[in-house]
Each structure stands twice: as structure tokens, then as C-alpha cells.
Amino acid sequence: MRLVVSLFFFCCSWSAFAQTFPCDGNLLLSTNSSGGFTTLYKIEFGPFGVNFYNQINQFAGGNFNALGFNVKDKFIYAVKANSNEIFRLKSNNSFELIGEVPDLDILNTTAGACTADGFYLCHDQVLDEILVFDVVDNFALVNRIDLKWDANSQNSGAFTARIDDFAIDPTNTTVAYSFQGNYFDADLAPEATKGYLLRINLDFQSPDLGQVTPVAPIPAEVARKIGSLKFTTDGSLYGYGSTSTDANSSQRELLSINKFSGAVSTFLNPGPAAIYPDGCSCPYNLSFSNLADPNFAPCTDSKLNYTLTINNQTFENIPNATVIDTLPEGMIISNISGNFNGTLADGTGINTRILQLDNLQIAPKSTITIELETSFIDLPTGLISQQAVLTNLPAFFERDVVSNDPNKPGANNSTTIFSDAQELDAFDVRVTNPTDCFRPYEGRIEIASPIFT
């Protein structure tokens, strides 16, 4: 790694109330058009492998690539095609120039990402380096990472292969993943690892910084070109690519990639076509789910368990949060357990229908669970919905978080159970009298109904 001493600063002040993007863990896909538009889509997943592409932004006046979502300020950073300019993209479809890269007329890149501590990285295909920029406080090129092959791999020496994109693993932020294309392009050598998933060492404290290790080959019949890579909160890697050998062919297949084995699966719906797709995600988010088990209740006295899960994938400490969960009428809490550290508010908890946990301590990169055992004392009928609220969060999170049912596609879904009360419309009663007054407990009353069978 070489420290750059020549820095070019550009005015980059921004308002705390500017048009930021939500850090919600969603996968974002970008496409470029010949008319100078960059379109941003949110990828949403449905049941049975179905996925949808919903347009959320369109930036007119320039094609942008090498996108990176910066968790520190919640803007997206990108490079304008055929320039040395880095821009800040905003959720109101506007953008602003924040700086020009020193000593370069054109930044030749399609691969970018942001680190968890707020730096913007992009790979220059001519320099064969990853450039590191400060973009939050003052624009500056602060480091250049030389790439080299892992000496224990089938290659050696400097890494000079073209990189179409790379993504930083949120579960191990010292590692990024990329792909060495397997199509017709002279810049894709060496041959031995064409079509391989690659792992890049981004540990700035390691002597192996910039080391590239081939992980596993990705079958050519699944993908030869992957122009966009991004991670979900749980560390699952997704790509967007094609199987064509033509460097200028459109890509439109969404891929789920096992980052350890290179195994790939595809989704049913092809997406928008793009020769140079890109995208990003913000996998350092705070999620809150509420799972009901079972999700139905047939009668009064039915038992039901709710599992509230708070997954803090950010690097922010949450020292004093509050969870409030109000059960539907006719239900009470019979037990509370889990791995949380908090205080139960007076008048809530067991034998009530309200849970309020104060002073919840949620460490960075941690998960806590709250288990509620509940009972019905007066069974309602039909759909019964509830949604818990996580509040009293640090200013970094901007707003309260409502719980989501993990069994439903999308986000912020209330947790719903179905109450199908079984009425005894048809039944028989049989009375057996005791045979002796000294043996009264021989008597029985039997009720038989088809509903009991």
C-alpha cells in the first residue's frame, strides 16, 4: 500500500437534512442508458423464488458506475463515466460533484464499494489498484492498495485482471468478494482462474492487504460475467450477470452466490437489461422481527409463542432502547424469556397484554431475542395482527423501528395469526349414572362431536 501525499480537496459540505437513502439492507441495482440516465432499482423477493425490480430513482445528466452505499452519511457515491469525477447521489434524484481524482484524467472503473467506517473504494482497471477516498468529512484520496495474487494459489505476482465489481462482506469487513470474468476480454488473464469467485484482503492492519485469493470456479453455464455484486445483512452474496461470451452483451440474471463454495442459483424473473449494471446495499442496518409459532389458534386456552429478534448489524452501540409490544385483546403474556438485558416496566409483562422493556442494551454486531409465551383467554375470530416498536434509539438511526413478520416478503409487515374458532354445532351427550350411592365418582358425562376426531 502506498500513501498518497498529493491530495485534491473539493467543497463537500452537506446538510444533516439532505436527501439520504434508507439503510434497510435492501439490494439496489443500477443500470445505465445511452441517453445519459442512471436508473436505480430496489430488488424485492417474493415466495417460490420470485423477485421484483422496483424503480426508485433516476439520475439524469450522466452515467454513474462503481456505486457504494456509505453507512456513515447514508448517501450513495459513484464515478461519472469517462471522467475523473466522484459524485454523491441523493434520494431526490439529484447529485453533487464532491471531488476530482488527482493525477488522473479518467478514472477507469466499474467497481466500487464503501467501507463500514465511511471510506469510498473503487478499483482502477489501468492502475490495477483500489483507490481509497475520504468522502464524508473532506474529499481526499488517502490510500492506494496494490493488488497481488495469493502466493499459495495457482497464480503469482501482481493482480492485473479486470474487476467489474466487488462487495465488502458485512460479517467480516476485512474481506471483499469479486469475480474474474470468463468472457472475451484481453484484460481477464490469467486463464487459470477465469470464471473464479475471488476474495480480496482489505485488512489495513495486515501485511497481506490487497492479496487476492481464488475461492472457487462459477460454472460458465450459470455466469460468465457479473457486473454487480452486493451483500445482504446476514452476509449472503448476490450478483447480477449473464452467460454471454460477448463483453458488450446485456446482463439481466440475478444470482445468489455461496461465498465459500462458489455455488450459484438463479431467480425466476430476469431484470432490466444493462451492459454495465452495478448496484450496492447497506447491510449495516438494524432489523426487528416478530415471528408467531404457531400462526393460528383454534380455541380459547390456545398457547402461542412470539419470538422478537433484534439484529444490530451496525457498528453503533445501542445503550438504552425500549421495546413496546401490545398483544391483541383476549390474549395475555404467560412467560417471558430470552437473551436480552433490560428492565420490565411496571404494570406490564406476565398476566398482562402489554410488554415494555426499557434500558435494553444492544451491542454492535449482535443479536438479542425476546421470547413471549402467550395464552388466549377470550378467543377473537379472523385475522389477528400485532406489531412491536423499538424506540429510544441513538440519533444515528433517525427513527423508531417497527417489527416485521419474517414469513412475509418485504419489510415492516405486521405479524398476523389466524383464529379459526371451532363451534360445537353438532354433538352428542351421554350420561352414565353411578351404580351405587357410595361410589359417586363412577358417574360420567361424555360429549362427542366430529370436531374432536
XYZ file of C-alpha atoms in Angstrom:
453
model
C 0.000 0.000 0.000
C 1.339 3.437 -0.950
C 0.286 6.538 0.953
C -0.652 9.317 -1.433
C 0.810 12.665 -0.488
C -0.779 14.677 -3.309
C -4.380 15.464 -2.348
C -7.042 17.454 -4.153
C -9.816 18.906 -1.974
C -13.232 19.896 -3.188
C -16.029 21.550 -1.263
C -18.296 18.822 0.043
C -20.385 20.250 2.864
C -23.819 18.711 3.274
C -26.865 19.265 5.400
C -27.911 16.761 8.023
C -31.370 17.034 6.485
C -30.269 16.240 2.925
C -31.888 13.558 0.804
C -30.360 10.383 2.221
C -31.220 6.771 1.411
C -32.639 4.331 3.975
C -30.075 1.863 5.322
C -32.501 -1.061 5.307
C -30.415 -3.920 3.898
C -32.223 -3.963 0.532
C -30.296 -4.842 -2.623
C -30.064 -1.944 -5.084
C -29.415 -2.421 -8.804
C -28.337 0.342 -11.198
C -28.458 0.457 -14.991
C -27.129 2.998 -17.493
C -28.775 4.165 -20.707
C -27.330 5.690 -23.872
C -29.342 8.821 -23.151
C -27.277 9.599 -20.052
C -29.605 8.209 -17.405
C -28.680 6.068 -14.435
C -31.693 4.212 -13.026
C -31.757 2.699 -9.549
C -33.979 -0.275 -8.681
C -34.790 -1.936 -5.379
C -34.795 -5.729 -5.619
C -37.591 -7.356 -3.618
C -38.079 -11.047 -3.019
C -41.343 -12.963 -3.045
C -42.203 -16.604 -2.358
C -41.085 -19.519 -4.549
C -38.004 -17.800 -5.964
C -39.884 -14.872 -7.473
C -38.232 -11.455 -7.372
C -39.250 -7.958 -8.420
C -37.388 -4.841 -9.593
C -38.989 -1.598 -8.441
C -37.570 1.648 -9.816
C -36.839 4.095 -7.008
C -34.567 6.714 -8.621
C -33.407 8.046 -11.955
C -30.406 10.341 -12.283
C -30.359 12.382 -15.496
C -27.260 14.035 -16.885
C -24.615 11.366 -16.522
C -23.925 7.658 -16.379
C -22.695 6.608 -12.955
C -20.934 3.383 -12.012
C -18.863 1.888 -9.171
C -21.667 2.645 -6.699
C -21.104 2.380 -2.958
C -23.615 2.972 -0.138
C -21.976 4.870 2.714
C -23.468 3.948 6.079
C -21.836 6.955 7.754
C -23.894 9.582 5.917
C -26.418 7.368 4.047
C -25.570 8.697 0.587
C -24.513 6.673 -2.447
C -21.132 7.502 -4.007
C -20.230 6.829 -7.633
C -17.898 7.719 -10.506
C -19.208 9.504 -13.599
C -18.321 7.577 -16.758
C -15.367 8.863 -18.822
C -14.267 11.291 -16.139
C -12.156 11.532 -13.003
C -15.110 12.879 -11.012
C -16.699 11.336 -7.929
C -20.303 12.241 -7.128
C -22.676 11.986 -4.195
C -26.085 10.637 -5.288
C -29.188 11.641 -3.334
C -32.615 10.081 -2.925
C -34.397 13.049 -4.569
C -32.706 12.173 -7.903
C -30.124 14.921 -7.537
C -26.352 14.587 -7.280
C -23.364 16.749 -6.484
C -19.728 16.667 -7.514
C -17.559 16.227 -4.441
C -14.124 15.919 -5.986
C -11.795 15.091 -8.850
C -9.166 12.384 -8.569
C -5.664 13.895 -8.655
C -3.229 12.967 -11.425
C -5.848 11.059 -13.435
C -7.753 12.374 -16.451
C -10.122 9.397 -16.410
C -10.890 7.022 -13.563
C -11.312 3.688 -15.356
C -13.624 1.871 -13.002
C -16.877 -0.043 -12.770
C -16.143 -1.498 -9.320
C -16.816 0.391 -6.093
C -17.962 -0.017 -2.504
C -17.927 1.802 0.830
C -16.291 0.519 3.998
C -18.127 0.285 7.304
C -16.121 3.256 8.608
C -17.158 5.527 5.755
C -14.444 5.387 3.082
C -15.271 5.048 -0.608
C -13.224 2.490 -2.553
C -13.012 1.909 -6.303
C -10.775 -0.236 -8.497
C -8.968 1.421 -11.406
C -8.532 -1.012 -14.307
C -5.428 0.736 -15.675
C -3.589 1.253 -12.400
C -4.715 -2.206 -11.134
C -5.197 -0.619 -7.732
C -8.023 0.007 -5.312
C -8.194 3.732 -4.549
C -9.404 4.809 -1.113
C -11.217 8.137 -0.665
C -12.408 10.137 2.305
C -15.812 11.405 1.135
C -17.672 12.250 4.357
C -15.570 14.941 6.031
C -13.386 16.353 3.246
C -12.779 14.845 -0.157
C -9.313 13.299 -0.333
C -7.553 10.379 -1.944
C -5.961 8.848 1.137
C -4.597 5.444 0.067
C -3.871 3.224 -2.908
C -3.951 -0.549 -2.469
C -1.724 -2.617 -4.743
C -3.338 -5.944 -5.619
C -1.347 -9.166 -5.757
C -2.182 -12.834 -6.152
C -2.117 -15.106 -3.134
C 1.231 -16.913 -3.422
C -0.468 -20.167 -2.381
C -2.884 -20.024 -5.321
C -2.416 -21.124 -8.923
C -1.256 -17.580 -9.826
C 1.525 -15.351 -8.622
C 2.740 -11.778 -8.916
C 0.699 -8.628 -9.427
C -3.051 -8.940 -9.898
C -3.942 -7.281 -13.207
C -7.268 -8.908 -14.117
C -10.250 -6.697 -14.881
C -12.707 -6.329 -11.961
C -16.285 -5.497 -12.916
C -17.362 -5.062 -9.287
C -16.564 -6.033 -5.704
C -18.531 -6.071 -2.446
C -17.398 -5.953 1.188
C -18.672 -8.737 3.467
C -20.668 -7.170 6.365
C -19.915 -10.175 8.589
C -16.170 -9.750 8.031
C -15.387 -6.234 6.835
C -11.718 -7.031 6.198
C -12.763 -9.105 3.162
C -14.304 -8.214 -0.197
C -15.508 -10.548 -2.953
C -15.163 -10.129 -6.695
C -15.335 -12.212 -9.879
C -12.811 -12.793 -12.640
C -14.897 -12.778 -15.805
C -14.935 -15.653 -18.271
C -15.756 -13.802 -21.494
C -13.738 -12.427 -24.416
C -11.591 -9.639 -22.988
C -7.799 -9.436 -23.062
C -7.806 -7.870 -19.588
C -9.221 -11.031 -17.961
C -5.969 -13.024 -17.832
C -4.655 -15.243 -16.336
C -6.559 -18.130 -17.891
C -6.163 -20.436 -14.890
C -8.706 -18.521 -12.797
C -11.114 -17.167 -15.412
C -14.628 -17.651 -14.083
C -13.487 -17.761 -10.437
C -15.045 -16.099 -7.422
C -12.271 -14.054 -5.775
C -11.620 -12.944 -2.204
C -9.699 -9.684 -1.591
C -7.913 -8.905 1.676
C -8.949 -5.422 2.847
C -7.447 -5.610 6.324
C -5.497 -2.357 6.549
C -3.551 -3.738 9.517
C -2.441 -6.866 7.670
C 0.790 -7.345 5.699
C -1.391 -9.217 3.196
C -3.513 -6.149 2.382
C -4.516 -6.361 -1.293
C -3.957 -10.114 -1.567
C -6.393 -11.792 -3.982
C -7.308 -15.434 -3.384
C -9.314 -17.551 -5.865
C -12.205 -19.151 -3.951
C -13.937 -21.454 -6.435
C -14.998 -21.544 -10.096
C -18.514 -20.468 -11.018
C -19.935 -22.680 -13.806
C -19.930 -20.923 -17.186
C -23.477 -22.108 -17.868
C -24.582 -20.028 -14.856
C -22.463 -16.885 -15.223
C -19.550 -15.700 -17.339
C -19.886 -12.036 -16.472
C -21.023 -10.483 -13.153
C -21.254 -6.718 -13.359
C -22.792 -6.143 -9.943
C -22.137 -7.663 -6.531
C -23.729 -6.821 -3.148
C -24.426 -8.318 0.256
C -27.497 -8.637 2.429
C -27.342 -8.046 6.175
C -26.750 -11.708 7.006
C -23.692 -11.927 4.751
C -25.421 -13.517 1.733
C -23.780 -12.539 -1.566
C -25.807 -11.643 -4.679
C -24.696 -10.865 -8.202
C -26.177 -9.673 -11.480
C -24.768 -11.071 -14.688
C -25.064 -13.138 -17.834
C -23.677 -16.239 -19.544
C -22.701 -14.482 -22.790
C -19.125 -14.504 -24.062
C -19.650 -11.072 -25.642
C -18.192 -8.297 -23.477
C -20.893 -5.900 -24.727
C -23.861 -8.182 -24.090
C -26.621 -7.206 -21.681
C -26.802 -8.674 -18.208
C -30.135 -9.383 -16.524
C -29.862 -12.501 -14.322
C -29.981 -12.200 -10.532
C -27.632 -14.693 -8.864
C -27.371 -15.984 -5.307
C -23.728 -16.908 -4.700
C -22.285 -19.047 -1.919
C -19.184 -17.045 -0.951
C -17.443 -20.164 0.401
C -18.085 -22.709 -2.365
C -18.960 -20.607 -5.408
C -22.274 -22.474 -5.807
C -24.799 -20.288 -7.623
C -28.572 -20.320 -8.010
C -30.654 -18.076 -10.253
C -34.078 -16.483 -9.834
C -37.162 -16.793 -11.998
C -37.596 -13.206 -13.106
C -34.920 -11.625 -15.325
C -34.286 -7.983 -14.525
C -33.740 -4.873 -16.625
C -31.092 -5.315 -19.308
C -27.801 -3.484 -18.857
C -24.356 -3.776 -20.430
C -22.779 -2.178 -17.363
C -25.035 -2.909 -14.392
C -23.937 -2.005 -10.919
C -25.547 -1.524 -7.553
C -24.967 -1.533 -3.850
C -26.612 -2.176 -0.498
C -26.389 -1.013 3.083
C -26.015 -4.276 5.017
C -25.095 -2.497 8.270
C -28.686 -1.966 9.359
C -30.870 -2.620 12.385
C -33.645 -5.164 11.855
C -36.515 -6.145 14.126
C -38.671 -9.234 13.502
C -41.635 -10.821 15.255
C -42.338 -14.483 14.495
C -45.522 -16.267 15.688
C -45.441 -20.030 16.270
C -47.921 -21.472 15.540
C -49.605 -18.831 13.419
C -53.159 -19.982 14.154
C -55.378 -20.518 17.215
C -58.372 -22.897 17.215
C -59.874 -22.231 20.647
C -59.703 -20.387 23.948
C -56.725 -21.521 26.068
C -54.649 -21.998 22.912
C -50.964 -21.356 23.505
C -48.889 -19.213 21.173
C -45.212 -18.193 21.190
C -43.845 -14.942 19.788
C -40.114 -14.507 19.141
C -38.946 -10.900 18.922
C -35.479 -10.678 17.348
C -33.368 -7.514 17.208
C -30.387 -7.841 14.884
C -27.943 -4.936 15.166
C -25.668 -5.297 12.159
C -24.370 -1.755 12.587
C -21.188 -0.740 14.352
C -23.214 1.524 16.651
C -23.802 0.759 20.326
C -27.446 0.990 21.467
C -27.327 1.552 25.237
C -30.871 2.411 26.266
C -33.522 1.137 23.830
C -37.159 0.331 24.591
C -39.388 -2.401 23.134
C -43.155 -1.983 23.363
C -45.444 -4.804 22.257
C -49.196 -4.817 22.840
C -50.957 -8.135 22.315
C -54.435 -8.208 20.764
C -57.499 -8.197 23.007
C -58.190 -11.605 24.506
C -54.513 -12.571 24.905
C -52.188 -12.402 27.899
C -48.480 -12.976 28.433
C -47.792 -16.115 30.482
C -43.974 -16.131 30.387
C -41.021 -14.025 29.185
C -37.542 -15.342 28.404
C -34.611 -14.680 26.058
C -31.040 -13.402 25.962
C -31.800 -9.710 26.497
C -30.525 -7.274 29.100
C -33.313 -4.860 30.041
C -35.860 -3.789 32.660
C -39.554 -4.713 32.611
C -41.726 -1.613 33.065
C -44.201 -1.597 35.966
C -47.686 -2.795 35.062
C -46.522 -4.763 32.028
C -45.392 -8.329 31.467
C -46.804 -11.600 32.793
C -50.616 -11.675 33.234
C -51.000 -8.521 31.125
C -51.262 -7.997 27.364
C -48.504 -5.366 27.262
C -44.744 -5.814 27.161
C -42.473 -2.843 27.755
C -38.771 -3.496 28.161
C -36.668 -0.438 28.980
C -32.907 0.091 29.175
C -32.232 -2.563 26.535
C -28.518 -2.829 25.805
C -27.747 -3.906 22.248
C -24.074 -4.152 21.370
C -22.740 -3.550 17.834
C -22.888 -6.591 15.527
C -25.080 -8.510 17.982
C -28.492 -10.170 18.125
C -30.913 -10.390 21.039
C -34.143 -12.380 21.294
C -37.228 -11.934 23.470
C -39.481 -14.983 23.817
C -43.122 -14.422 24.766
C -45.362 -17.325 25.752
C -48.981 -16.235 25.414
C -52.449 -17.646 26.081
C -55.917 -16.836 24.793
C -58.459 -16.092 27.487
C -61.144 -14.863 25.098
C -60.568 -16.029 21.556
C -61.298 -13.471 18.823
C -62.022 -14.698 15.313
C -60.435 -13.986 11.959
C -57.047 -12.347 11.336
C -55.266 -11.070 14.432
C -52.387 -8.662 13.807
C -49.803 -7.051 16.039
C -46.618 -5.063 15.573
C -43.986 -4.230 18.164
C -41.989 -0.989 18.250
C -38.290 -0.472 19.019
C -37.784 3.078 20.225
C -35.434 5.362 22.183
C -32.632 4.730 19.693
C -29.482 6.856 19.226
C -29.680 9.711 16.727
C -27.740 7.654 14.157
C -30.888 5.589 13.478
C -33.065 8.645 12.748
C -36.396 6.962 13.559
C -38.134 4.182 15.505
C -38.176 0.661 14.046
C -41.332 -1.444 13.786
C -41.226 -5.229 13.779
C -41.537 -7.292 10.610
C -43.029 -10.742 10.074
C -40.161 -12.796 8.586
C -42.695 -15.126 6.934
C -43.860 -12.341 4.613
C -41.941 -10.807 1.697
C -40.957 -7.183 2.049
C -40.405 -5.154 5.196
C -42.416 -3.652 8.057
C -45.167 -6.279 7.892
C -47.317 -6.768 10.973
C -47.271 -10.282 12.426
C -50.593 -11.971 11.701
C -52.162 -15.118 13.087
C -55.465 -16.684 12.117
C -58.112 -17.553 14.673
C -60.491 -20.241 13.441
C -62.774 -20.834 16.416
C -64.340 -24.292 16.194
C -68.058 -24.222 17.091
C -69.787 -27.333 18.510
C -72.710 -27.208 16.088
C -73.262 -30.991 16.231
C -72.595 -33.053 19.336
C -73.992 -35.894 21.460
C -74.196 -36.016 25.240
C -74.227 -39.321 27.101
C -74.722 -39.518 30.870
C -73.630 -42.599 32.838
C -75.091 -42.671 36.352
C -73.146 -44.178 39.263
C -74.257 -47.722 40.197
C -74.024 -47.091 43.909
C -74.531 -44.002 46.034
C -71.374 -44.926 47.878
C -69.475 -44.738 44.593
C -70.473 -41.348 43.167
C -67.310 -40.922 41.133
C -68.374 -43.698 38.785
C -70.697 -41.246 37.057
C -69.598 -39.728 33.773
C -70.778 -37.152 31.246
C -69.424 -37.712 27.723
C -69.639 -35.175 24.884
C -68.909 -36.459 21.407
C -68.519 -34.304 18.299
C -66.921 -34.751 14.873
C -64.711 -31.752 15.660
C -62.913 -33.814 18.323
C -61.874 -36.537 15.872
